[in-house]
C-alpha positions as a Markdown table, in Angstrom:
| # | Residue | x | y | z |
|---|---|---|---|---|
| 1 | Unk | 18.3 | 4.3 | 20.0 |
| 2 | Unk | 16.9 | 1.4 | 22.1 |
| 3 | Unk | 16.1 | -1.0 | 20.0 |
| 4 | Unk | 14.2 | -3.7 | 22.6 |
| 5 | Unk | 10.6 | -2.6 | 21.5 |
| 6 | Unk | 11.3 | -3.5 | 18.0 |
| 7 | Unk | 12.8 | -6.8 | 18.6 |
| 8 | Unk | 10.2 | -7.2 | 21.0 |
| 9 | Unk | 7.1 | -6.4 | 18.2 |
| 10 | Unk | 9.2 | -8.7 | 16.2 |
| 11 | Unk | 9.6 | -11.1 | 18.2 |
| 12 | Unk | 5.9 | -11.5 | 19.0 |
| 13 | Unk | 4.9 | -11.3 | 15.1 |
| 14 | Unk | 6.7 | -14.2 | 14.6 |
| 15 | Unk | 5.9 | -15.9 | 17.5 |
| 16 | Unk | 2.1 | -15.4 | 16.3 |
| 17 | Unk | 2.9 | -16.4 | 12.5 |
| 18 | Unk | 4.9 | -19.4 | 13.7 |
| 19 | Unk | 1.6 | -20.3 | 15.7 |
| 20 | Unk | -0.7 | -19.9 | 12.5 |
| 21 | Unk | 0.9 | -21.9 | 10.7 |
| 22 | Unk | 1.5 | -24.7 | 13.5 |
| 23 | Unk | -2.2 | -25.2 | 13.5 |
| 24 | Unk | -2.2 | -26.2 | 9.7 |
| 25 | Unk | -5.7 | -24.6 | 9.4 |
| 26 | Unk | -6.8 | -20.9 | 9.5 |
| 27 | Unk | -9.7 | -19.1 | 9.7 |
| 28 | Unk | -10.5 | -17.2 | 6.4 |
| 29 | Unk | -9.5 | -13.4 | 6.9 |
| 30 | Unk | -12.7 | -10.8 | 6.8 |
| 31 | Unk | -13.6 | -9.0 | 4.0 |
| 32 | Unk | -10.7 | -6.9 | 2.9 |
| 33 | Unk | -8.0 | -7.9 | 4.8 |
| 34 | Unk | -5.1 | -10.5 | 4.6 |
| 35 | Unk | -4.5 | -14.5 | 5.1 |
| 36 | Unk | -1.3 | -15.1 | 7.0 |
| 37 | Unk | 0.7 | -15.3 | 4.0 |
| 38 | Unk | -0.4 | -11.7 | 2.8 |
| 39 | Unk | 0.3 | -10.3 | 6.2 |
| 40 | Unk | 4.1 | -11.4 | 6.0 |
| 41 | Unk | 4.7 | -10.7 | 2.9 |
| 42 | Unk | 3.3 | -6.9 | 3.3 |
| 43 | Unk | 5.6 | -6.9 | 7.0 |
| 44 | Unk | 8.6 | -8.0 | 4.8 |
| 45 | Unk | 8.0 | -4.9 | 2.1 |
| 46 | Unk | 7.8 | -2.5 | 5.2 |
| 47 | Unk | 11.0 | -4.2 | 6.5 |
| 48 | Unk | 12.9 | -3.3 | 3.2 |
| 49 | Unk | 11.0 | 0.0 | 2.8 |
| 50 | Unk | 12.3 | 0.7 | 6.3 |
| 51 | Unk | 15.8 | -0.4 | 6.2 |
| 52 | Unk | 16.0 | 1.3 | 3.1 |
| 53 | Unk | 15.2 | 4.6 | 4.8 |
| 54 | Unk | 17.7 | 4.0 | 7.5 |
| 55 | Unk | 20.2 | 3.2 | 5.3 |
| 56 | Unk | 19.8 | 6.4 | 3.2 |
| 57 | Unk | 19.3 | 8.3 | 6.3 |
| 58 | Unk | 22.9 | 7.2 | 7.8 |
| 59 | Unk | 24.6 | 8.0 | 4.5 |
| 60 | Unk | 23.5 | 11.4 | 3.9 |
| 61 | Unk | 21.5 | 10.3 | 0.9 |
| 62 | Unk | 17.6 | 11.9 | 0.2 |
| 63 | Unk | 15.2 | 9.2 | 1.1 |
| 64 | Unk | 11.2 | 8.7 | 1.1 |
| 65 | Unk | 9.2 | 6.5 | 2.9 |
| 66 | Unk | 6.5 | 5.1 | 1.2 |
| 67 | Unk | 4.1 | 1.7 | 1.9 |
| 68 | Unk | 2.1 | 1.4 | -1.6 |
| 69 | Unk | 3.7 | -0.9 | -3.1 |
| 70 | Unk | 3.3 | -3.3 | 0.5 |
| 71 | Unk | -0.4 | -3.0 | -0.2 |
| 72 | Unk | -0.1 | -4.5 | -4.1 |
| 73 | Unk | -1.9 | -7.9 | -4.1 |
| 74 | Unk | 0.0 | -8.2 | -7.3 |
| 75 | Unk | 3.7 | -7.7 | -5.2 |
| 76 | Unk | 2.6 | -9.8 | -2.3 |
| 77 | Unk | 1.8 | -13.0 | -4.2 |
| 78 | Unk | 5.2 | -12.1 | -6.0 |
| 79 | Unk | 7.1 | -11.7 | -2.7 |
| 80 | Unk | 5.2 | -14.9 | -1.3 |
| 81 | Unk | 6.1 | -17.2 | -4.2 |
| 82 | Unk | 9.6 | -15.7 | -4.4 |
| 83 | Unk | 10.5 | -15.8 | -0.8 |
| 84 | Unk | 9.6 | -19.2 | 0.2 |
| 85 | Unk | 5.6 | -19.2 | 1.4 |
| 86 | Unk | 5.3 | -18.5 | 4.9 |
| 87 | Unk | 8.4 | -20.2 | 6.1 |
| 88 | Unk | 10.8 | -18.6 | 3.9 |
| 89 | Unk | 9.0 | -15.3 | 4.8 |
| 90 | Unk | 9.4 | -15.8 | 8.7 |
| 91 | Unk | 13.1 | -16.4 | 8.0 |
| 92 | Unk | 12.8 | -12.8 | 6.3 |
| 93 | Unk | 11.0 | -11.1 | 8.4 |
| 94 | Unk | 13.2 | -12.0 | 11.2 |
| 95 | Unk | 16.5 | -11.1 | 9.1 |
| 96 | Unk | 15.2 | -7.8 | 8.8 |
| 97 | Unk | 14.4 | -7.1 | 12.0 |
| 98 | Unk | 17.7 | -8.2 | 13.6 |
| 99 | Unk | 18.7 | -6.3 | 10.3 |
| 100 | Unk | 17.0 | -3.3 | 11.4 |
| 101 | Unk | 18.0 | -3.1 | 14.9 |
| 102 | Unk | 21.6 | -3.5 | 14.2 |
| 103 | Unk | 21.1 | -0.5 | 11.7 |
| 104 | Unk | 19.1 | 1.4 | 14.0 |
| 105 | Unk | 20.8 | 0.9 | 17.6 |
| 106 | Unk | 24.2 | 3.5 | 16.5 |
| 107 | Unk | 22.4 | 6.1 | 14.8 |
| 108 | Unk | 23.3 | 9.7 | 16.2 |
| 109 | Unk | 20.3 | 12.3 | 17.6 |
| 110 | Unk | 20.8 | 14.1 | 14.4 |
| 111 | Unk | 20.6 | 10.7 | 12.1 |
| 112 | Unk | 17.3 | 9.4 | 13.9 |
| 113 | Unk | 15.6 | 13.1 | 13.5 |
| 114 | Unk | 16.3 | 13.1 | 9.4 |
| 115 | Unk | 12.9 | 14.4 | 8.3 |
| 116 | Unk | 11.7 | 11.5 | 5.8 |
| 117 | Unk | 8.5 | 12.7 | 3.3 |
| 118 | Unk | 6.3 | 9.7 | 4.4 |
| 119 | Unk | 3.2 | 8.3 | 2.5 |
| 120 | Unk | 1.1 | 5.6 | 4.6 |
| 121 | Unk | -2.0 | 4.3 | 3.3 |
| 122 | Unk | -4.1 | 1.3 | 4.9 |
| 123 | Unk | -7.3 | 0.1 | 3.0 |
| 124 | Unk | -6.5 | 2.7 | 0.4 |
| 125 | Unk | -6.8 | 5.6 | 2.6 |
| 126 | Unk | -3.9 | 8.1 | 3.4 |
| 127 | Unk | -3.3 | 8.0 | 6.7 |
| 128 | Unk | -0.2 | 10.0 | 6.7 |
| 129 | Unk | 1.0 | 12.3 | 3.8 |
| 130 | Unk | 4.1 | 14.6 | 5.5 |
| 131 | Unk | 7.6 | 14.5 | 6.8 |
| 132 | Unk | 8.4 | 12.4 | 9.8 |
| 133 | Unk | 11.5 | 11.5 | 11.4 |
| 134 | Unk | 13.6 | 8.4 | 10.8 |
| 135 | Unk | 12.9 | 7.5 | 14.9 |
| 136 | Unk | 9.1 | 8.1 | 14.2 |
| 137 | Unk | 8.8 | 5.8 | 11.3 |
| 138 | Unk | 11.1 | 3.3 | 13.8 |
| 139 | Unk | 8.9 | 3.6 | 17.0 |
| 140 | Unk | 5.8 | 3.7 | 14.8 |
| 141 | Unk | 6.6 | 0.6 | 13.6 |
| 142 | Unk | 7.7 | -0.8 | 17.0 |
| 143 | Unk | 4.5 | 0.4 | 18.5 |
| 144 | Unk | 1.7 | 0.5 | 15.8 |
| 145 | Unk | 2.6 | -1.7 | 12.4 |
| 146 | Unk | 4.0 | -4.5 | 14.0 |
| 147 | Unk | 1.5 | -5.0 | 16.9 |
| 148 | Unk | -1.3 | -4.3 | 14.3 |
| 149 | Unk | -0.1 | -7.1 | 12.5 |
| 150 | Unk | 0.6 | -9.8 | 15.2 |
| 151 | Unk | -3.2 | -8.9 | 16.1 |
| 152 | Unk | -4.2 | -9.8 | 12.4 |
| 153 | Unk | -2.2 | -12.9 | 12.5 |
| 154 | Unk | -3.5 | -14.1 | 15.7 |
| 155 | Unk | -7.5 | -13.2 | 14.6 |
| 156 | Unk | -6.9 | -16.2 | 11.5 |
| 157 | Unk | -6.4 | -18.2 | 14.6 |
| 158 | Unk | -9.5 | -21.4 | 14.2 |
């Protein structure tokens, strides 16, 4: 699998979280959503979540994808004060990407079309409840999560 959209989406997260936080100020998030802190700390859940799945995936084992516990305000305050604030967390985040791609980049055909049983929710709402393969989860968070988040990081911009 070519892995250059998800180093690029990584890349560009953490270009926009290293911004952020180079302005020492940021605007308060909207109602509802995330400071910069939050947002990295939820990224770095879906990184385990995800390299999780791959692993399982490449070793035969059943897996499950599932994001609820990334939405926990409880777990992200955890995962911030545990991993370091935002710094520590940009280290992370960028671990697990290179982490990810290095996982991803050998799987076989068969490997990246595993059928995973998937539960997404955003805001509290299901968005997707059903199997998916292990290259959809991968592209979708190339191509959707990532971006998504860069986009929130970037709006707490002053």
């Amino acid at each position: 699998m070519d892995t250059t959209p998800l180093r690029d989406a990584h890349r560009a997260l953490l270009e926009a979280a290293a911004t952020v936080a180079a302005t020492g100020a940021e605007n308060p998030p909207p109602e509802g959503e995330w400071n910069a802190g939050q947002i990295l700390a939820h990224v770095s859940l879906v990184g385990a979540v995800t390299v999780t799945a791959v692993v399982s995936a490449a070793s035969g084992a059943v897996t499950a994808y599932d994001n609820r516990v990334a939405q926990d305000s409880w777990t992200l305050g955890r995962v911030i004060a545990l991993g370091g604030g935002e710094a520590g967390l940009r280290e992370r985040v960028r671990l697990q990407g290179e982490a990810l791609c290095a996982l991803v980049a050998p799987l076989s055909e068969a490997e990246l079309d595993t059928p995973v049983p998937t539960l997404l929710l955003s805001h509290g709402q299901v968005q997707v409840d059903q199997l998916v393969s292990l290259r959809d989860l991968v592209t979708g968070l190339a191509e959707m999560e990532l971006p998504g988040h860069t986009k929130q990081l970037l709006n707490l911009l002053p």
